[in-house]
Amino acid sequence: MPSDNLDKPVLRIVKSEPSIADSQEAEALAPGSENVVCEVCFGTGTELKPGKGAVICACRRTNRKANLFKAARIPPRFQGRSFENYYPKNESQEFARKFARTIVDLYPGADKGLLLMGGVGVGKTHLAIAILRELIEKKGVNCLFYESGSLLKAIQESYNAISETSEMRVLAPVYEAEVLVLDELGATVPTDWVRDTLYQIINARYNNNRLTIFTTNYTDEVRVDDEIKSLRARLGELGSVEYDNQRASETKEIEKRIHTLLGTQILENRIGVTLRSRLYEMCAKLQITGQDFRRNM
């Protein structure tokens, strides 16, 4: 993919250009649509209140919220996630929930997003979506959810080498969303194209002061998991027996496997040094610990 397009500064679309959510709302409220015309405002979106004059009709506020939820692309499985049904099992999860709530309370005054780090099943995506739900419901914020691998795939599949217009149909909502959740950061095989594309997207949001929330299974520190412990135990066994070529070969393979496991745990190795550095400026880091809740379902 040519890099010239992504290297250019990304400008926010002026308000005269309707957003995705606004376009959906206009379509839903347009005369002649299949939706029932409001008996209060008759489709105008405003009603007259004694002593107050023209105010936004309740139907318009309800439809706007519904369209914001639709435009947010929250996966069906996660649409019911909220702060109320996030049940902390330890102090790190309780702290993460309280901190996530402050993002909602402070918005639009929150000056940093969130980088939620932790193993699988500790509630990172749950909390990220809970933030989106609250921002939409309470503050009418234009939000967007994308799993990072799905976003990269959509960009690849939509890319038009001649006009590049289809590619921008994917990227424009990502650039424009007031709040973006980018889920599973680092999960995609870290090729140069992946790293460059992610950096251009995230840097564009950084330059335009857009709040971004990331979740990732990777960390800044190495975790010694069960597989690594088992491999190290085997190395100890091999070191206690008589040396021969077969054991030497197994020792070398085990050491190589351990090195690979340790290296692939680090977020910086997955997304690149430059992007990890940018995230330090953009986000507060929350490390969430705990067991995979799915194992107890």
PDB file of C-alpha atoms in Angstrom:
ATOM      1  CA  MET A   1       0.000   0.000   0.000  1.00  0.00           C
ATOM      2  CA  PRO A   2       1.505   3.379  -0.884  1.00  0.00           C
ATOM      3  CA  SER A   3       2.630   5.267   2.192  1.00  0.00           C
ATOM      4  CA  ASP A   4       2.094   8.781   0.723  1.00  0.00           C
ATOM      5  CA  ASN A   5      -1.595   8.793   1.579  1.00  0.00           C
ATOM      6  CA  LEU A   6      -1.068   7.796   5.189  1.00  0.00           C
ATOM      7  CA  ASP A   7       1.895  10.121   5.734  1.00  0.00           C
ATOM      8  CA  LYS A   8      -0.214  13.219   5.000  1.00  0.00           C
ATOM      9  CA  PRO A   9      -1.808  15.045   7.931  1.00  0.00           C
ATOM     10  CA  VAL A  10      -5.327  13.831   8.507  1.00  0.00           C
ATOM     11  CA  LEU A  11      -7.836  16.663   8.701  1.00  0.00           C
ATOM     12  CA  ARG A  12     -11.063  16.448  10.642  1.00  0.00           C
ATOM     13  CA  ILE A  13     -14.089  16.544   8.367  1.00  0.00           C
ATOM     14  CA  VAL A  14     -15.907  19.846   8.743  1.00  0.00           C
ATOM     15  CA  LYS A  15     -19.303  19.829  10.358  1.00  0.00           C
ATOM     16  CA  SER A  16     -21.065  20.581   7.095  1.00  0.00           C
ATOM     17  CA  GLU A  17     -20.249  17.000   6.110  1.00  0.00           C
ATOM     18  CA  PRO A  18     -22.591  14.633   7.992  1.00  0.00           C
ATOM     19  CA  SER A  19     -21.062  11.869  10.067  1.00  0.00           C
ATOM     20  CA  ILE A  20     -22.094   8.252   9.693  1.00  0.00           C
ATOM     21  CA  ALA A  21     -24.352   8.471  12.733  1.00  0.00           C
ATOM     22  CA  ASP A  22     -25.909  11.747  11.546  1.00  0.00           C
ATOM     23  CA  SER A  23     -26.543  10.301   8.086  1.00  0.00           C
ATOM     24  CA  GLN A  24     -28.253   7.271   9.584  1.00  0.00           C
ATOM     25  CA  GLU A  25     -30.334   9.519  11.806  1.00  0.00           C
ATOM     26  CA  ALA A  26     -31.367  11.728   8.889  1.00  0.00           C
ATOM     27  CA  GLU A  27     -32.360   8.685   6.881  1.00  0.00           C
ATOM     28  CA  ALA A  28     -34.382   7.292   9.772  1.00  0.00           C
ATOM     29  CA  LEU A  29     -36.234  10.590  10.252  1.00  0.00           C
ATOM     30  CA  ALA A  30     -36.595  11.543   6.607  1.00  0.00           C
ATOM     31  CA  PRO A  31     -40.168  12.049   5.293  1.00  0.00           C
ATOM     32  CA  GLY A  32     -41.370   9.042   3.371  1.00  0.00           C
ATOM     33  CA  SER A  33     -39.192   6.573   5.269  1.00  0.00           C
ATOM     34  CA  GLU A  34     -40.603   3.394   6.706  1.00  0.00           C
ATOM     35  CA  ASN A  35     -40.313   4.812  10.232  1.00  0.00           C
ATOM     36  CA  VAL A  36     -43.441   6.234  11.842  1.00  0.00           C
ATOM     37  CA  VAL A  37     -43.432  10.045  11.783  1.00  0.00           C
ATOM     38  CA  CYS A  38     -43.387  11.538  15.258  1.00  0.00           C
ATOM     39  CA  GLU A  39     -46.783  12.988  16.210  1.00  0.00           C
ATOM     40  CA  VAL A  40     -45.127  15.715  18.293  1.00  0.00           C
ATOM     41  CA  CYS A  41     -42.623  17.225  15.869  1.00  0.00           C
ATOM     42  CA  PHE A  42     -43.965  15.673  12.614  1.00  0.00           C
ATOM     43  CA  GLY A  43     -40.473  14.709  11.546  1.00  0.00           C
ATOM     44  CA  THR A  44     -38.900  18.145  11.995  1.00  0.00           C
ATOM     45  CA  GLY A  45     -36.875  17.119  15.038  1.00  0.00           C
ATOM     46  CA  THR A  46     -37.986  20.110  17.121  1.00  0.00           C
ATOM     47  CA  GLU A  47     -41.006  20.873  19.258  1.00  0.00           C
ATOM     48  CA  LEU A  48     -42.333  24.049  20.828  1.00  0.00           C
ATOM     49  CA  LYS A  49     -42.270  24.222  24.618  1.00  0.00           C
ATOM     50  CA  PRO A  50     -44.192  26.971  26.394  1.00  0.00           C
ATOM     51  CA  GLY A  51     -41.734  29.426  27.851  1.00  0.00           C
ATOM     52  CA  LYS A  52     -38.757  27.672  26.222  1.00  0.00           C
ATOM     53  CA  GLY A  53     -39.396  28.008  22.517  1.00  0.00           C
ATOM     54  CA  ALA A  54     -38.094  25.396  20.069  1.00  0.00           C
ATOM     55  CA  VAL A  55     -36.286  22.457  21.661  1.00  0.00           C
ATOM     56  CA  ILE A  56     -34.992  19.134  20.332  1.00  0.00           C
ATOM     57  CA  CYS A  57     -37.808  16.617  20.237  1.00  0.00           C
ATOM     58  CA  ALA A  58     -37.529  13.508  22.387  1.00  0.00           C
ATOM     59  CA  CYS A  59     -37.871  11.316  19.280  1.00  0.00           C
ATOM     60  CA  ARG A  60     -34.757  12.887  17.779  1.00  0.00           C
ATOM     61  CA  ARG A  61     -32.744  12.274  20.940  1.00  0.00           C
ATOM     62  CA  THR A  62     -33.904   8.637  21.092  1.00  0.00           C
ATOM     63  CA  ASN A  63     -33.152   7.982  17.432  1.00  0.00           C
ATOM     64  CA  ARG A  64     -29.757   9.632  17.668  1.00  0.00           C
ATOM     65  CA  LYS A  65     -28.732   7.390  20.562  1.00  0.00           C
ATOM     66  CA  ALA A  66     -29.885   4.280  18.689  1.00  0.00           C
ATOM     67  CA  ASN A  67     -27.941   5.346  15.607  1.00  0.00           C
ATOM     68  CA  LEU A  68     -24.830   6.094  17.623  1.00  0.00           C
ATOM     69  CA  PHE A  69     -24.960   2.561  19.025  1.00  0.00           C
ATOM     70  CA  LYS A  70     -25.396   1.154  15.524  1.00  0.00           C
ATOM     71  CA  ALA A  71     -22.510   3.207  14.133  1.00  0.00           C
ATOM     72  CA  ALA A  72     -20.243   2.150  17.028  1.00  0.00           C
ATOM     73  CA  ARG A  73     -19.952  -1.400  15.608  1.00  0.00           C
ATOM     74  CA  ILE A  74     -20.033  -3.069  19.026  1.00  0.00           C
ATOM     75  CA  PRO A  75     -20.146  -6.850  18.347  1.00  0.00           C
ATOM     76  CA  PRO A  76     -23.499  -8.481  19.260  1.00  0.00           C
ATOM     77  CA  ARG A  77     -21.842 -10.713  21.867  1.00  0.00           C
ATOM     78  CA  PHE A  78     -20.576  -7.673  23.773  1.00  0.00           C
ATOM     79  CA  GLN A  79     -23.491  -5.260  23.413  1.00  0.00           C
ATOM     80  CA  GLY A  80     -24.729  -5.985  26.933  1.00  0.00           C
ATOM     81  CA  ARG A  81     -21.381  -5.298  28.607  1.00  0.00           C
ATOM     82  CA  SER A  82     -21.494  -2.487  31.162  1.00  0.00           C
ATOM     83  CA  PHE A  83     -19.852  -1.314  34.374  1.00  0.00           C
ATOM     84  CA  GLU A  84     -22.768  -2.777  36.314  1.00  0.00           C
ATOM     85  CA  ASN A  85     -22.171  -6.355  35.121  1.00  0.00           C
ATOM     86  CA  TYR A  86     -18.374  -6.231  35.371  1.00  0.00           C
ATOM     87  CA  TYR A  87     -17.620  -8.127  38.576  1.00  0.00           C
ATOM     88  CA  PRO A  88     -14.046  -7.553  39.845  1.00  0.00           C
ATOM     89  CA  LYS A  89     -12.262 -10.564  41.330  1.00  0.00           C
ATOM     90  CA  ASN A  90      -9.201  -8.726  42.643  1.00  0.00           C
ATOM     91  CA  GLU A  91      -7.804  -5.274  43.372  1.00  0.00           C
ATOM     92  CA  SER A  92      -6.394  -4.721  39.869  1.00  0.00           C
ATOM     93  CA  GLN A  93      -9.802  -5.334  38.289  1.00  0.00           C
ATOM     94  CA  GLU A  94     -11.571  -3.113  40.832  1.00  0.00           C
ATOM     95  CA  PHE A  95      -9.062  -0.317  40.238  1.00  0.00           C
ATOM     96  CA  ALA A  96      -9.424  -0.704  36.455  1.00  0.00           C
ATOM     97  CA  ARG A  97     -13.217  -0.377  36.693  1.00  0.00           C
ATOM     98  CA  LYS A  98     -12.979   2.782  38.817  1.00  0.00           C
ATOM     99  CA  PHE A  99     -10.351   4.288  36.526  1.00  0.00           C
ATOM    100  CA  ALA A 100     -12.428   3.495  33.429  1.00  0.00           C
ATOM    101  CA  ARG A 101     -15.392   5.294  34.976  1.00  0.00           C
ATOM    102  CA  THR A 102     -13.292   8.417  35.418  1.00  0.00           C
ATOM    103  CA  ILE A 103     -12.740   8.512  31.648  1.00  0.00           C
ATOM    104  CA  VAL A 104     -16.508   8.801  31.192  1.00  0.00           C
ATOM    105  CA  ASP A 105     -16.919  11.326  33.997  1.00  0.00           C
ATOM    106  CA  LEU A 106     -14.109  13.561  32.735  1.00  0.00           C
ATOM    107  CA  TYR A 107     -14.911  13.368  29.013  1.00  0.00           C
ATOM    108  CA  PRO A 108     -14.345  15.533  27.016  1.00  0.00           C
ATOM    109  CA  GLY A 109     -11.852  16.788  29.564  1.00  0.00           C
ATOM    110  CA  ALA A 110      -9.937  13.493  29.716  1.00  0.00           C
ATOM    111  CA  ASP A 111      -6.527  14.231  28.221  1.00  0.00           C
ATOM    112  CA  LYS A 112      -5.415  10.602  27.861  1.00  0.00           C
ATOM    113  CA  GLY A 113      -6.936   7.360  26.683  1.00  0.00           C
ATOM    114  CA  LEU A 114      -6.349   3.914  28.148  1.00  0.00           C
ATOM    115  CA  LEU A 115      -4.056   1.007  27.412  1.00  0.00           C
ATOM    116  CA  LEU A 116      -5.618  -2.043  29.087  1.00  0.00           C
ATOM    117  CA  MET A 117      -3.027  -4.811  29.418  1.00  0.00           C
ATOM    118  CA  GLY A 118      -3.533  -8.315  30.751  1.00  0.00           C
ATOM    119  CA  GLY A 119      -4.060 -11.978  30.010  1.00  0.00           C
ATOM    120  CA  VAL A 120      -7.101 -13.408  28.272  1.00  0.00           C
ATOM    121  CA  GLY A 121     -10.414 -13.347  30.091  1.00  0.00           C
ATOM    122  CA  VAL A 122      -9.660 -10.651  32.685  1.00  0.00           C
ATOM    123  CA  GLY A 123     -12.255  -8.200  31.335  1.00  0.00           C
ATOM    124  CA  LYS A 124     -10.276  -5.774  29.170  1.00  0.00           C
ATOM    125  CA  THR A 125     -12.754  -5.722  26.282  1.00  0.00           C
ATOM    126  CA  HIS A 126     -15.673  -5.657  28.728  1.00  0.00           C
ATOM    127  CA  LEU A 127     -14.370  -2.467  30.347  1.00  0.00           C
ATOM    128  CA  ALA A 128     -13.536  -0.829  27.009  1.00  0.00           C
ATOM    129  CA  ILE A 129     -17.070  -1.396  25.725  1.00  0.00           C
ATOM    130  CA  ALA A 130     -18.552  -0.242  29.032  1.00  0.00           C
ATOM    131  CA  ILE A 131     -16.804   3.085  28.442  1.00  0.00           C
ATOM    132  CA  LEU A 132     -18.304   3.357  24.953  1.00  0.00           C
ATOM    133  CA  ARG A 133     -21.797   2.524  26.207  1.00  0.00           C
ATOM    134  CA  GLU A 134     -21.678   5.184  28.915  1.00  0.00           C
ATOM    135  CA  LEU A 135     -20.292   7.835  26.575  1.00  0.00           C
ATOM    136  CA  ILE A 136     -23.050   7.159  24.043  1.00  0.00           C
ATOM    137  CA  GLU A 137     -25.880   6.897  26.566  1.00  0.00           C
ATOM    138  CA  LYS A 138     -24.926   9.781  28.834  1.00  0.00           C
ATOM    139  CA  LYS A 139     -23.074  12.180  26.569  1.00  0.00           C
ATOM    140  CA  GLY A 140     -24.082  11.333  23.000  1.00  0.00           C
ATOM    141  CA  VAL A 141     -20.479  10.788  21.917  1.00  0.00           C
ATOM    142  CA  ASN A 142     -19.660   9.390  18.480  1.00  0.00           C
ATOM    143  CA  CYS A 143     -17.779   6.168  19.314  1.00  0.00           C
ATOM    144  CA  LEU A 144     -16.338   3.277  17.313  1.00  0.00           C
ATOM    145  CA  PHE A 145     -15.163  -0.255  18.146  1.00  0.00           C
ATOM    146  CA  TYR A 146     -12.728  -2.231  15.995  1.00  0.00           C
ATOM    147  CA  GLU A 147     -10.776  -5.394  16.609  1.00  0.00           C
ATOM    148  CA  SER A 148      -7.340  -4.482  15.288  1.00  0.00           C
ATOM    149  CA  GLY A 149      -6.989  -7.547  13.068  1.00  0.00           C
ATOM    150  CA  SER A 150     -10.418  -6.946  11.507  1.00  0.00           C
ATOM    151  CA  LEU A 151      -9.551  -3.315  10.843  1.00  0.00           C
ATOM    152  CA  LEU A 152      -6.305  -4.217   9.097  1.00  0.00           C
ATOM    153  CA  LYS A 153      -8.080  -6.860   7.032  1.00  0.00           C
ATOM    154  CA  ALA A 154     -10.805  -4.394   6.035  1.00  0.00           C
ATOM    155  CA  ILE A 155      -8.168  -1.900   4.901  1.00  0.00           C
ATOM    156  CA  GLN A 156      -6.400  -4.537   2.817  1.00  0.00           C
ATOM    157  CA  GLU A 157      -9.607  -5.802   1.221  1.00  0.00           C
ATOM    158  CA  SER A 158     -10.946  -2.349   0.411  1.00  0.00           C
ATOM    159  CA  TYR A 159      -7.730  -0.914  -0.985  1.00  0.00           C
ATOM    160  CA  ASN A 160      -8.078   0.382  -4.517  1.00  0.00           C
ATOM    161  CA  ALA A 161      -4.661   0.898  -6.099  1.00  0.00           C
ATOM    162  CA  ILE A 162      -6.055   3.410  -8.610  1.00  0.00           C
ATOM    163  CA  SER A 163      -8.331   5.738  -6.653  1.00  0.00           C
ATOM    164  CA  GLU A 164      -7.829   4.738  -3.015  1.00  0.00           C
ATOM    165  CA  THR A 165     -11.402   5.922  -2.390  1.00  0.00           C
ATOM    166  CA  SER A 166     -12.671   2.628  -1.008  1.00  0.00           C
ATOM    167  CA  GLU A 167      -9.769   2.510   1.426  1.00  0.00           C
ATOM    168  CA  MET A 168     -10.759   5.895   2.832  1.00  0.00           C
ATOM    169  CA  ARG A 169     -14.308   4.679   3.406  1.00  0.00           C
ATOM    170  CA  VAL A 170     -12.824   2.308   5.970  1.00  0.00           C
ATOM    171  CA  LEU A 171     -10.328   4.766   7.421  1.00  0.00           C
ATOM    172  CA  ALA A 172     -12.521   7.881   7.624  1.00  0.00           C
ATOM    173  CA  PRO A 173     -14.738   6.634  10.494  1.00  0.00           C
ATOM    174  CA  VAL A 174     -11.617   5.467  12.350  1.00  0.00           C
ATOM    175  CA  TYR A 175     -10.036   8.908  12.006  1.00  0.00           C
ATOM    176  CA  GLU A 176     -13.263  10.800  12.801  1.00  0.00           C
ATOM    177  CA  ALA A 177     -14.652   8.877  15.782  1.00  0.00           C
ATOM    178  CA  GLU A 178     -14.478  10.983  18.930  1.00  0.00           C
ATOM    179  CA  VAL A 179     -13.598   7.850  20.910  1.00  0.00           C
ATOM    180  CA  LEU A 180     -12.141   4.692  19.344  1.00  0.00           C
ATOM    181  CA  VAL A 181     -11.637   1.310  20.984  1.00  0.00           C
ATOM    182  CA  LEU A 182      -8.938  -0.705  19.221  1.00  0.00           C
ATOM    183  CA  ASP A 183      -9.206  -4.216  20.620  1.00  0.00           C
ATOM    184  CA  GLU A 184      -6.495  -6.919  20.638  1.00  0.00           C
ATOM    185  CA  LEU A 185      -3.609  -4.626  19.752  1.00  0.00           C
ATOM    186  CA  GLY A 186      -0.563  -6.645  18.707  1.00  0.00           C
ATOM    187  CA  ALA A 187      -2.502  -9.801  17.847  1.00  0.00           C
ATOM    188  CA  THR A 188      -1.723  -9.548  14.118  1.00  0.00           C
ATOM    189  CA  VAL A 189       1.580 -10.933  12.805  1.00  0.00           C
ATOM    190  CA  PRO A 190       3.904  -7.908  13.051  1.00  0.00           C
ATOM    191  CA  THR A 191       4.921  -7.257   9.445  1.00  0.00           C
ATOM    192  CA  ASP A 192       6.278  -3.881   8.344  1.00  0.00           C
ATOM    193  CA  TRP A 193       2.946  -3.078   6.659  1.00  0.00           C
ATOM    194  CA  VAL A 194       1.006  -3.859   9.850  1.00  0.00           C
ATOM    195  CA  ARG A 195       3.262  -1.697  11.986  1.00  0.00           C
ATOM    196  CA  ASP A 196       3.305   1.193   9.511  1.00  0.00           C
ATOM    197  CA  THR A 197      -0.461   1.145   9.025  1.00  0.00           C
ATOM    198  CA  LEU A 198      -1.229   1.015  12.742  1.00  0.00           C
ATOM    199  CA  TYR A 199       1.210   3.829  13.400  1.00  0.00           C
ATOM    200  CA  GLN A 200      -0.326   6.088  10.750  1.00  0.00           C
ATOM    201  CA  ILE A 201      -3.845   5.490  12.076  1.00  0.00           C
ATOM    202  CA  ILE A 202      -2.935   5.981  15.721  1.00  0.00           C
ATOM    203  CA  ASN A 203      -0.655   8.935  15.051  1.00  0.00           C
ATOM    204  CA  ALA A 204      -3.415  10.672  13.077  1.00  0.00           C
ATOM    205  CA  ARG A 205      -5.749  10.330  16.062  1.00  0.00           C
ATOM    206  CA  TYR A 206      -3.014  11.564  18.392  1.00  0.00           C
ATOM    207  CA  ASN A 207      -2.412  14.655  16.253  1.00  0.00           C
ATOM    208  CA  ASN A 208      -6.134  15.455  16.244  1.00  0.00           C
ATOM    209  CA  ASN A 209      -6.541  14.935  20.012  1.00  0.00           C
ATOM    210  CA  ARG A 210      -8.886  11.962  19.590  1.00  0.00           C
ATOM    211  CA  LEU A 211      -9.338   9.726  22.599  1.00  0.00           C
ATOM    212  CA  THR A 212      -8.321   6.119  21.937  1.00  0.00           C
ATOM    213  CA  ILE A 213      -8.680   3.048  24.158  1.00  0.00           C
ATOM    214  CA  PHE A 214      -6.554  -0.030  23.492  1.00  0.00           C
ATOM    215  CA  THR A 215      -6.713  -3.569  24.815  1.00  0.00           C
ATOM    216  CA  THR A 216      -3.875  -6.054  24.455  1.00  0.00           C
ATOM    217  CA  ASN A 217      -2.807  -9.459  25.750  1.00  0.00           C
ATOM    218  CA  TYR A 218       0.824  -8.347  25.561  1.00  0.00           C
ATOM    219  CA  THR A 219       2.780  -6.559  28.256  1.00  0.00           C
ATOM    220  CA  ASP A 220       5.884  -4.469  28.811  1.00  0.00           C
ATOM    221  CA  GLU A 221       7.323  -7.129  31.096  1.00  0.00           C
ATOM    222  CA  VAL A 222       7.924 -10.836  30.561  1.00  0.00           C
ATOM    223  CA  ARG A 223       5.481 -13.230  32.218  1.00  0.00           C
ATOM    224  CA  VAL A 224       6.843 -16.669  33.105  1.00  0.00           C
ATOM    225  CA  ASP A 225       3.870 -18.894  32.280  1.00  0.00           C
ATOM    226  CA  ASP A 226       3.367 -22.644  32.751  1.00  0.00           C
ATOM    227  CA  GLU A 227       4.885 -23.556  29.384  1.00  0.00           C
ATOM    228  CA  ILE A 228       8.089 -21.661  30.122  1.00  0.00           C
ATOM    229  CA  LYS A 229       8.292 -23.213  33.587  1.00  0.00           C
ATOM    230  CA  SER A 230       7.911 -26.672  32.073  1.00  0.00           C
ATOM    231  CA  LEU A 231      10.588 -26.018  29.453  1.00  0.00           C
ATOM    232  CA  ARG A 232      13.002 -24.734  32.076  1.00  0.00           C
ATOM    233  CA  ALA A 233      12.367 -27.818  34.189  1.00  0.00           C
ATOM    234  CA  ARG A 234      13.205 -29.987  31.197  1.00  0.00           C
ATOM    235  CA  LEU A 235      16.431 -28.041  30.678  1.00  0.00           C
ATOM    236  CA  GLY A 236      17.344 -28.866  34.271  1.00  0.00           C
ATOM    237  CA  GLU A 237      16.732 -32.554  33.642  1.00  0.00           C
ATOM    238  CA  LEU A 238      18.861 -32.525  30.495  1.00  0.00           C
ATOM    239  CA  GLY A 239      21.691 -30.825  32.340  1.00  0.00           C
ATOM    240  CA  SER A 240      21.772 -33.585  34.963  1.00  0.00           C
ATOM    241  CA  VAL A 241      22.251 -36.480  32.531  1.00  0.00           C
ATOM    242  CA  GLU A 242      25.201 -37.611  30.480  1.00  0.00           C
ATOM    243  CA  TYR A 243      25.830 -35.284  27.553  1.00  0.00           C
ATOM    244  CA  ASP A 244      25.311 -36.545  23.994  1.00  0.00           C
ATOM    245  CA  ASN A 245      24.359 -35.105  20.603  1.00  0.00           C
ATOM    246  CA  GLN A 246      20.664 -35.931  20.946  1.00  0.00           C
ATOM    247  CA  ARG A 247      20.379 -34.136  24.277  1.00  0.00           C
ATOM    248  CA  ALA A 248      22.440 -31.245  22.937  1.00  0.00           C
ATOM    249  CA  SER A 249      19.995 -30.866  20.053  1.00  0.00           C
ATOM    250  CA  GLU A 250      16.972 -30.970  22.400  1.00  0.00           C
ATOM    251  CA  THR A 251      18.601 -28.431  24.692  1.00  0.00           C
ATOM    252  CA  LYS A 252      19.140 -26.054  21.782  1.00  0.00           C
ATOM    253  CA  GLU A 253      15.507 -26.395  20.623  1.00  0.00           C
ATOM    254  CA  ILE A 254      14.166 -25.780  24.127  1.00  0.00           C
ATOM    255  CA  GLU A 255      16.315 -22.692  24.581  1.00  0.00           C
ATOM    256  CA  LYS A 256      15.130 -21.393  21.221  1.00  0.00           C
ATOM    257  CA  ARG A 257      11.477 -21.996  22.189  1.00  0.00           C
ATOM    258  CA  ILE A 258      11.892 -20.187  25.504  1.00  0.00           C
ATOM    259  CA  HIS A 259      13.519 -17.238  23.772  1.00  0.00           C
ATOM    260  CA  THR A 260      10.620 -17.070  21.281  1.00  0.00           C
ATOM    261  CA  LEU A 261       7.980 -17.249  24.008  1.00  0.00           C
ATOM    262  CA  LEU A 262       9.618 -14.511  26.026  1.00  0.00           C
ATOM    263  CA  GLY A 263      10.045 -12.288  22.991  1.00  0.00           C
ATOM    264  CA  THR A 264       6.480 -12.604  21.702  1.00  0.00           C
ATOM    265  CA  GLN A 265       5.015 -11.551  25.059  1.00  0.00           C
ATOM    266  CA  ILE A 266       6.381  -8.020  24.773  1.00  0.00           C
ATOM    267  CA  LEU A 267       4.035  -5.458  23.181  1.00  0.00           C
ATOM    268  CA  GLU A 268       6.914  -3.418  21.773  1.00  0.00           C
ATOM    269  CA  ASN A 269       8.077  -6.438  19.771  1.00  0.00           C
ATOM    270  CA  ARG A 270       4.594  -6.782  18.272  1.00  0.00           C
ATOM    271  CA  ILE A 271       3.833  -3.173  17.301  1.00  0.00           C
ATOM    272  CA  GLY A 272       7.290  -1.607  17.028  1.00  0.00           C
ATOM    273  CA  VAL A 273       9.310   0.771  19.175  1.00  0.00           C
ATOM    274  CA  THR A 274       7.911   3.950  17.580  1.00  0.00           C
ATOM    275  CA  LEU A 275       4.268   3.081  18.135  1.00  0.00           C
ATOM    276  CA  ARG A 276       4.877   1.880  21.695  1.00  0.00           C
ATOM    277  CA  SER A 277       6.545   5.208  22.416  1.00  0.00           C
ATOM    278  CA  ARG A 278       3.515   7.070  21.032  1.00  0.00           C
ATOM    279  CA  LEU A 279       1.201   5.082  23.306  1.00  0.00           C
ATOM    280  CA  TYR A 280       3.090   6.327  26.358  1.00  0.00           C
ATOM    281  CA  GLU A 281       1.977   9.842  25.403  1.00  0.00           C
ATOM    282  CA  MET A 282      -1.577   8.885  24.439  1.00  0.00           C
ATOM    283  CA  CYS A 283      -2.644   6.536  27.210  1.00  0.00           C
ATOM    284  CA  ALA A 284      -2.610   5.696  30.859  1.00  0.00           C
ATOM    285  CA  LYS A 285      -1.554   2.066  31.273  1.00  0.00           C
ATOM    286  CA  LEU A 286      -3.616  -0.297  33.399  1.00  0.00           C
ATOM    287  CA  GLN A 287      -2.269  -3.774  34.064  1.00  0.00           C
ATOM    288  CA  ILE A 288      -5.165  -6.136  34.865  1.00  0.00           C
ATOM    289  CA  THR A 289      -4.417  -9.497  36.444  1.00  0.00           C
ATOM    290  CA  GLY A 290      -6.562 -12.508  37.189  1.00  0.00           C
ATOM    291  CA  GLN A 291      -7.744 -15.858  35.883  1.00  0.00           C
ATOM    292  CA  ASP A 292      -9.596 -16.375  32.622  1.00  0.00           C
ATOM    293  CA  PHE A 293     -13.242 -16.059  33.689  1.00  0.00           C
ATOM    294  CA  ARG A 294     -14.320 -18.258  30.775  1.00  0.00           C
ATOM    295  CA  ARG A 295     -12.798 -21.286  32.478  1.00  0.00           C
ATOM    296  CA  ASN A 296     -15.366 -20.992  35.253  1.00  0.00           C
ATOM    297  CA  MET A 297     -18.383 -20.421  33.038  1.00  0.00           C
TER     298      MET A 297
END
